[in-house]
Tab-separated table of C-alpha atoms and ligand atoms in Angstrom:
chain	number	residue	atom	x	y	z
F	1230	MET	CA	96.295	107.474	126.064
F	1231	GLY	CA	97.669	104.479	124.173
F	1232	LEU	CA	101.285	103.717	123.772
F	1233	LEU	CA	100.745	103.443	120.118
F	1234	ASN	CA	98.493	106.405	119.249
F	1235	ASP	CA	98.794	107.786	115.649
F	1236	LYS	CA	100.914	104.760	114.618
F	1237	ASN	CA	100.124	102.726	111.564
F	1238	ALA	CA	100.832	99.013	111.948
F	1239	LEU	CA	100.874	96.327	109.301
F	1240	VAL	CA	100.563	92.822	110.424
F	1241	PHE	CA	101.526	89.786	108.165
F	1242	GLY	CA	100.683	86.169	109.188
F	1243	LEU	CA	97.023	86.307	110.493
F	1244	ALA	CA	95.313	82.851	109.880
F	1245	ASN	CA	92.783	82.684	112.764
F	1246	ASP	CA	91.919	83.747	116.153
F	1247	LYS	CA	94.492	81.317	117.448
F	1248	SER	CA	97.358	82.946	115.511
F	1249	ILE	CA	100.169	84.842	117.372
F	1250	ALA	CA	99.414	87.677	114.920
F	1251	TRP	CA	95.848	87.927	116.328
F	1252	GLY	CA	97.281	88.329	120.026
F	1253	ILE	CA	99.618	90.925	118.595
F	1254	SER	CA	97.016	92.709	116.524
F	1255	GLN	CA	94.527	93.109	119.633
F	1256	ALA	CA	97.407	94.482	121.667
F	1257	LEU	CA	98.528	96.955	119.083
F	1258	HIS	CA	94.784	98.007	118.610
F	1259	ARG	CA	94.359	98.323	122.358
F	1260	GLU	CA	97.280	100.858	122.406
F	1261	GLY	CA	95.618	102.868	119.812
F	1262	ALA	CA	97.479	101.808	116.674
F	1263	ARG	CA	95.727	101.910	113.264
F	1264	LEU	CA	96.030	98.444	111.703
F	1265	GLY	CA	96.274	96.734	108.336
F	1266	PHE	CA	96.200	93.030	107.697
F	1267	SER	CA	97.814	90.907	104.934
F	1268	TYR	CA	97.050	87.196	104.614
F	1269	ALA	CA	98.537	84.342	102.632
F	1270	GLY	CA	95.764	83.616	99.993
F	1271	GLU	CA	92.195	83.340	98.950
F	1272	ALA	CA	91.519	80.450	101.359
F	1273	LEU	CA	92.246	82.576	104.368
F	1274	GLU	CA	90.171	85.730	103.299
F	1275	LYS	CA	86.951	84.360	104.949
F	1276	ARG	CA	88.791	83.892	108.293
F	1277	VAL	CA	90.705	87.144	108.226
F	1278	ARG	CA	87.765	89.530	107.127
F	1279	PRO	CA	85.640	88.901	110.396
F	1280	LEU	CA	88.840	89.346	112.469
F	1281	ALA	CA	89.417	92.669	110.724
F	1282	ALA	CA	85.890	93.777	111.384
F	1283	LYS	CA	86.248	93.174	115.093
F	1284	LEU	CA	89.009	95.754	115.360
F	1285	GLY	CA	87.617	98.163	112.711
F	1286	VAL	CA	90.368	97.316	110.217
F	1287	ASP	CA	89.515	98.373	106.614
F	1288	PHE	CA	92.978	97.462	105.053
F	1289	VAL	CA	92.855	93.749	104.329
F	1290	GLU	CA	95.094	92.636	101.341
F	1291	PRO	CA	96.328	89.355	100.099
F	1292	CYS	CA	100.088	88.698	100.011
F	1293	ASP	CA	101.758	85.418	99.426
F	1294	VAL	CA	105.288	86.358	100.411
F	1295	ALA	CA	106.734	83.738	98.025
F	1296	HIS	CA	106.021	86.231	95.170
F	1297	ASP	CA	107.947	89.580	94.889
F	1298	ASP	CA	105.109	91.111	92.868
F	1299	GLN	CA	102.611	90.505	95.614
F	1300	ILE	CA	104.843	92.137	98.187
F	1301	GLU	CA	105.295	95.088	95.789
F	1302	ALA	CA	101.517	95.370	95.348
F	1303	VAL	CA	100.770	95.299	99.047
F	1304	ALA	CA	103.432	97.889	99.672
F	1305	LYS	CA	101.903	100.104	96.921
F	1306	LYS	CA	98.456	99.741	98.420
F	1307	ALA	CA	99.620	100.506	101.912
F	1308	ALA	CA	101.396	103.634	100.667
F	1309	ALA	CA	98.065	104.799	99.085
F	1310	HIS	CA	96.043	103.885	102.229
F	1311	PHE	CA	98.220	104.807	105.206
F	1312	GLY	CA	100.887	107.072	103.580
F	1313	GLN	CA	103.382	106.055	106.206
F	1314	VAL	CA	103.837	102.744	108.073
F	1315	ASP	CA	105.308	102.743	111.610
F	1316	ILE	CA	105.207	99.138	112.553
F	1317	LEU	CA	105.551	96.015	110.520
F	1318	VAL	CA	104.944	92.565	112.021
F	1319	HIS	CA	106.226	89.554	110.351
F	1320	SER	CA	104.346	86.445	111.889
F	1321	ILE	CA	105.035	83.951	109.076
F	1322	GLY	CA	106.859	80.627	108.994
F	1323	PHE	CA	106.579	77.562	106.757
F	1324	ALA	CA	108.278	74.218	105.949
F	1325	ASN	CA	106.842	71.213	104.110
F	1326	ARG	CA	105.644	68.671	106.576
F	1327	ASP	CA	108.206	66.170	105.212
F	1328	GLU	CA	110.874	68.501	106.632
F	1329	LEU	CA	109.393	68.383	110.114
F	1330	ASN	CA	109.985	64.708	110.908
F	1331	GLY	CA	112.730	62.289	111.437
F	1332	TYR	CA	116.430	62.918	110.585
F	1333	PHE	CA	117.300	66.591	109.778
F	1334	TYR	CA	119.833	65.158	107.196
F	1335	ASN	CA	117.042	64.008	105.063
F	1336	THR	CA	116.007	67.620	104.278
F	1337	SER	CA	115.680	67.916	100.559
F	1338	ARG	CA	117.287	70.866	98.594
F	1339	ALA	CA	113.813	71.956	97.638
F	1340	GLY	CA	112.448	71.719	101.068
F	1341	PHE	CA	115.522	73.708	102.451
F	1342	HIS	CA	114.955	76.413	99.931
F	1343	LEU	CA	111.184	76.605	100.560
F	1344	ALA	CA	111.492	77.022	104.323
F	1345	MET	CA	114.270	79.568	104.012
F	1346	ASP	CA	112.256	81.581	101.384
F	1347	ILE	CA	108.909	81.724	103.311
F	1348	SER	CA	110.290	81.901	106.847
F	1349	VAL	CA	113.500	84.078	106.383
F	1350	TYR	CA	113.796	85.831	103.187
F	1351	SER	CA	110.127	87.159	103.248
F	1352	PHE	CA	111.297	89.225	106.275
F	1353	VAL	CA	114.084	90.853	104.307
F	1354	ALA	CA	111.947	91.306	101.181
F	1355	LEU	CA	109.180	92.995	103.390
F	1356	ALA	CA	111.767	95.133	105.183
F	1357	ARG	CA	113.087	96.358	101.821
F	1358	ALA	CA	109.680	97.021	100.254
F	1359	PHE	CA	108.330	98.950	103.232
F	1360	GLN	CA	111.495	100.823	103.982
F	1361	PRO	CA	110.280	103.839	101.833
F	1362	LEU	CA	107.006	104.089	103.878
F	1363	MET	CA	108.784	103.914	107.232
F	1364	ARG	CA	109.921	106.922	109.459
F	1365	LYS	CA	112.088	107.558	112.468
F	1366	GLY	CA	110.804	105.693	115.518
F	1367	GLY	CA	109.497	102.818	113.309
F	1368	ALA	CA	109.771	99.200	114.308
F	1369	LEU	CA	109.934	95.791	112.432
F	1370	LEU	CA	109.169	92.598	114.445
F	1371	THR	CA	109.331	88.927	113.650
F	1372	LEU	CA	108.697	85.712	115.569
F	1373	THR	CA	111.165	82.994	116.322
F	1374	TYR	CA	111.519	79.880	118.440
F	1375	TYR	CA	114.073	78.340	120.725
F	1376	GLY	CA	114.700	75.461	118.119
F	1377	SER	CA	116.927	78.002	116.484
F	1378	THR	CA	119.787	77.578	119.052
F	1379	LYS	CA	118.954	74.404	120.786
F	1380	VAL	CA	117.927	71.140	119.043
F	1381	THR	CA	114.294	70.404	119.234
F	1382	PRO	CA	113.145	67.033	118.063
F	1383	ASN	CA	111.307	67.273	114.582
F	1384	TYR	CA	111.803	71.016	114.396
F	1385	ASN	CA	114.605	70.269	112.140
F	1386	MET	CA	114.517	72.531	109.056
F	1387	MET	CA	112.565	75.258	110.901
F	1388	GLY	CA	115.321	75.344	113.536
F	1389	VAL	CA	117.883	76.162	110.774
F	1390	ALA	CA	115.511	78.711	109.317
F	1391	LYS	CA	114.815	80.477	112.698
F	1392	ALA	CA	118.644	80.616	113.260
F	1393	ALA	CA	118.919	82.585	109.852
F	1394	LEU	CA	115.847	84.544	110.802
F	1395	GLU	CA	117.525	85.691	114.057
F	1396	ALA	CA	120.806	86.549	112.147
F	1397	ALA	CA	118.668	88.513	109.634
F	1398	THR	CA	117.081	90.429	112.390
F	1399	ARG	CA	120.682	91.569	113.434
F	1400	TYR	CA	121.714	92.540	110.015
F	1401	LEU	CA	118.479	94.314	109.379
F	1402	ALA	CA	118.828	96.139	112.643
F	1403	ALA	CA	122.274	97.450	111.579
F	1404	ASP	CA	120.936	98.520	108.185
F	1405	PHE	CA	117.810	100.401	109.460
F	1406	GLY	CA	119.435	101.722	112.817
F	1407	PRO	CA	120.914	104.943	111.222
F	1408	GLN	CA	117.211	105.751	110.139
F	1409	GLY	CA	115.999	105.467	113.692
F	1410	ILE	CA	114.053	102.309	112.753
F	1411	ARG	CA	114.431	99.212	115.201
F	1412	VAL	CA	114.294	95.564	114.295
F	1413	ASN	CA	113.624	92.866	116.858
F	1414	ALA	CA	112.316	89.287	117.351
F	1415	ILE	CA	110.139	87.617	119.916
F	1416	SER	CA	111.049	84.116	120.699
F	1417	ALA	CA	107.823	82.551	121.911
F	1418	GLY	CA	107.379	79.368	123.817
F	1419	PRO	CA	105.067	76.626	122.284
F	1420	ILE	CA	101.464	77.871	121.479
F	1421	ARG	CA	98.614	75.863	120.121
F	1422	THR	CA	98.174	77.544	116.760
F	1423	LEU	CA	97.405	76.253	113.357
F	1424	ALA	CA	101.069	76.045	112.522
F	1425	ALA	CA	101.695	73.843	115.616
F	1426	MET	CA	98.708	71.658	115.294
F	1427	GLY	CA	99.217	68.213	114.013
F	1428	VAL	CA	103.008	68.520	114.323
F	1429	SER	CA	104.430	65.247	115.690
F	1430	GLY	CA	105.359	65.519	119.244
F	1431	PHE	CA	103.991	68.896	119.815
F	1432	ARG	CA	101.544	67.729	122.497
F	1433	ASP	CA	104.287	66.227	124.648
F	1434	LEU	CA	106.596	69.131	123.955
F	1435	TYR	CA	103.821	71.610	124.992
F	1436	LYS	CA	103.121	69.670	128.298
F	1437	ALA	CA	106.833	69.321	129.190
F	1438	PHE	CA	107.298	72.995	128.695
F	1439	GLY	CA	104.791	73.874	131.332
F	1440	ASP	CA	106.463	71.479	133.853
F	1441	ILE	CA	109.939	72.600	133.115
F	1442	ALA	CA	109.726	76.412	132.626
F	1443	PRO	CA	110.582	78.373	135.726
F	1444	LEU	CA	107.057	80.049	135.822
F	1445	ARG	CA	105.593	76.558	135.364
F	1446	GLU	CA	102.962	77.970	132.862
F	1447	ASN	CA	102.638	77.889	129.049
F	1448	VAL	CA	102.673	81.288	127.217
F	1449	THR	CA	99.755	82.837	125.342
F	1450	ILE	CA	99.250	84.919	122.228
F	1451	GLU	CA	98.259	87.673	124.623
F	1452	ASP	CA	101.754	87.529	126.216
F	1453	CYS	CA	103.302	87.859	122.715
F	1454	GLY	CA	100.859	90.761	122.171
F	1455	ASN	CA	102.156	92.714	125.280
F	1456	ALA	CA	105.767	92.073	124.376
F	1457	ALA	CA	105.006	93.341	120.906
F	1458	VAL	CA	103.707	96.561	122.365
F	1459	TYR	CA	106.916	97.004	124.235
F	1460	LEU	CA	109.176	96.177	121.166
F	1461	CYS	CA	107.091	98.445	118.817
F	1462	SER	CA	106.606	101.527	121.148
F	1463	GLU	CA	108.955	104.063	122.679
F	1464	LEU	CA	109.096	101.884	125.829
F	1465	SER	CA	111.890	100.050	124.075
F	1466	ALA	CA	113.669	103.033	122.467
F	1467	HIS	CA	117.362	101.989	121.849
F	1468	VAL	CA	116.673	98.253	121.862
F	1469	THR	CA	117.343	96.767	118.452
F	1470	GLY	CA	118.667	93.532	117.079
F	1471	GLU	CA	117.432	91.621	120.019
F	1472	VAL	CA	115.737	88.141	120.396
F	1473	HIS	CA	113.341	88.799	123.393
F	1474	PHE	CA	112.093	85.523	124.974
F	1475	VAL	CA	108.433	85.181	125.975
F	1476	ASP	CA	108.810	81.843	127.274
F	1477	SER	CA	108.223	81.630	130.982
F	1478	GLY	CA	111.935	81.527	131.352
F	1479	TYR	CA	112.303	77.959	129.708
F	1480	ASN	CA	115.430	79.055	127.779
F	1481	ILE	CA	117.430	79.728	130.999
F	1482	MET	CA	117.283	76.191	132.287
F	1483	GLY	CA	120.140	73.777	131.639
F	1484	VAL	CA	118.569	70.845	133.538
F	1485	PRO	CA	115.011	70.566	134.810
F	1486	GLU	CA	114.303	70.884	138.548
F	1487	PRO	CA	113.941	67.374	140.037
F	1488	ALA	CA	110.365	68.278	141.147
F	1489	ALA	CA	109.481	69.282	137.629
F	1490	ARG	CA	110.437	65.854	136.283
F	1491	GLU	CA	107.867	63.993	138.236
M	10	NAD	P1	99.723	80.457	112.374
M	10	NAD	O1	99.580	79.303	111.428
M	10	NAD	O2	98.552	81.203	112.969
M	10	NAD	O3	100.582	81.558	111.513
M	10	NAD	C1	101.503	81.228	110.520
M	10	NAD	C2	101.171	82.150	109.342
M	10	NAD	O4	102.058	82.056	108.237
M	10	NAD	C3	99.694	81.910	108.796
M	10	NAD	O5	98.871	82.952	108.829
M	10	NAD	C4	100.047	81.553	107.251
M	10	NAD	O6	99.030	81.921	106.467
M	10	NAD	C5	101.275	82.373	107.154
M	10	NAD	N1	101.996	81.962	105.865
M	10	NAD	C6	102.540	80.738	105.612
M	10	NAD	N2	103.000	80.742	104.366
M	10	NAD	C7	102.803	81.894	103.806
M	10	NAD	C8	103.029	82.595	102.637
M	10	NAD	N3	103.741	82.062	101.686
M	10	NAD	N4	102.773	83.983	102.356
M	10	NAD	C9	102.264	84.664	103.425
M	10	NAD	N5	101.960	84.137	104.757
M	10	NAD	C10	102.188	82.823	104.713
M	10	NAD	O7	100.869	79.948	113.451
M	10	NAD	P2	101.673	80.868	114.550
M	10	NAD	O8	102.147	79.982	115.483
M	10	NAD	O9	100.902	81.992	114.994
M	10	NAD	O10	102.889	81.344	113.699
M	10	NAD	C11	103.272	82.746	113.584
M	10	NAD	C12	104.873	82.745	113.857
M	10	NAD	O11	105.154	82.435	115.209
M	10	NAD	C13	105.706	81.902	112.800
M	10	NAD	O12	106.850	82.423	112.361
M	10	NAD	C14	106.009	80.729	113.834
M	10	NAD	O13	107.252	80.088	113.451
M	10	NAD	C15	106.294	81.450	115.179
M	10	NAD	N6	106.286	80.838	116.422
M	10	NAD	C16	105.327	79.967	116.780
M	10	NAD	C17	105.281	79.345	117.916
M	10	NAD	C18	104.192	78.349	118.243
M	10	NAD	O14	104.422	77.424	119.070
M	10	NAD	N7	103.035	78.391	117.685
M	10	NAD	C19	106.279	79.513	118.783
M	10	NAD	C20	107.364	80.439	118.483
M	10	NAD	C21	107.355	81.120	117.172
M	11	0WE	O1	107.508	77.593	114.160
M	11	0WE	C1	106.623	76.861	114.506
M	11	0WE	C2	105.755	76.242	113.471
M	11	0WE	C3	106.514	75.894	112.202
M	11	0WE	C4	105.807	75.162	111.084
M	11	0WE	C5	104.782	74.252	111.372
M	11	0WE	C6	104.149	73.605	110.255
M	11	0WE	C7	103.049	72.535	110.365
M	11	0WE	C8	102.281	72.349	109.082
M	11	0WE	C9	106.310	75.456	109.778
M	11	0WE	N1	105.689	74.764	108.695
M	11	0WE	C10	104.678	73.877	108.971
M	11	0WE	N2	104.184	73.248	107.774
M	11	0WE	C11	103.116	72.473	107.804
M	11	0WE	O2	102.762	71.852	106.925
M	11	0WE	N3	106.499	76.597	115.753
M	11	0WE	C12	107.481	77.091	116.825
M	11	0WE	C13	105.621	75.576	116.456
M	11	0WE	C14	106.247	74.207	116.490
M	11	0WE	O3	106.452	73.372	115.322
M	11	0WE	C15	107.083	72.288	115.594
M	11	0WE	C16	107.470	72.310	117.018
M	11	0WE	C17	106.975	73.616	117.423
M	11	0WE	C18	107.131	74.136	118.827
M	11	0WE	C19	107.401	71.364	114.766
M	11	0WE	C20	108.124	70.226	115.316
M	11	0WE	C21	108.505	70.247	116.662
M	11	0WE	C22	108.238	71.335	117.510
């Protein structure tokens, strides 16, 4: 018996087998959920289709979340395919590369808008579009990062966007609560995904994390998957509006242990 038997789950943000969305998809599948995937655009289809095949997923639809009509279209297709949706996973974040370097005050107006649109508004828009398909016991889940509350060099505009995403999680939780639908976020430690690669300073940050975190280990997409099972199943009934850290305890540290600094 899986923890998610008879549940339909839609996952947004799958790019490849390194994606946090892939770790989450595998865990939801393991627990018996029926899955659907949505990917950003044409270029990713050839990566996402083989992953879908591995889990027997036959709902694979494009959706660039920058466009309301594409969000509407995927919701309509999901209604026809699944009838009802129990779980929606939002694993999407984007800022222009220019916005992830140097001084935060150099963030352009257009860059600010883009990062907020793709990384924050899309969660709100998806929640609204899928609300008619969701039922009591449903769950919405998004992915955030510690740079939302503590300054992380170069994370810049994404930190501001994640702060807004965490606030949006709380407001959505209040909106959806009366319908018995919960809304939570996983705050994951640094993971070597497509979105993290080539980011300046990521290597050093990734290494330092494993030295400083209480558990002295980096986190994996499988860890995120297991936390997602908890947050999307009855195991977390009455937990909503939360930011749940999957970070080896990194966020509790004020100052690194002397031994970890060597
Ligand atoms: P990833 O590159 O595998 O996933 C990011 C996804 O966002 C991709 O699938 C990409 O196609 C999608 N995306 C970007 N623009 C889009 C658009 N306009 N429409 C639809 N989809 C779009 O990287 P990831 O690290 O798995 O990122 C997933 C989430 O996890 C993001 O919200 C990220 O901020 C968050 N996160 C990542 C880390 C990390 O260290 N990797 C840590 C904490 C949180
Ligand atoms: O949220 C993220 C990734 C965010 C991200 C990354 C990119 C790189 C490529 C958003 N947009 C883009 N746009 C691109 O063109 N993480 C939590 C991973 C991450 O990214 C960082 C980090 C960490 C950690 C960027 C700077 C500093 C630390």
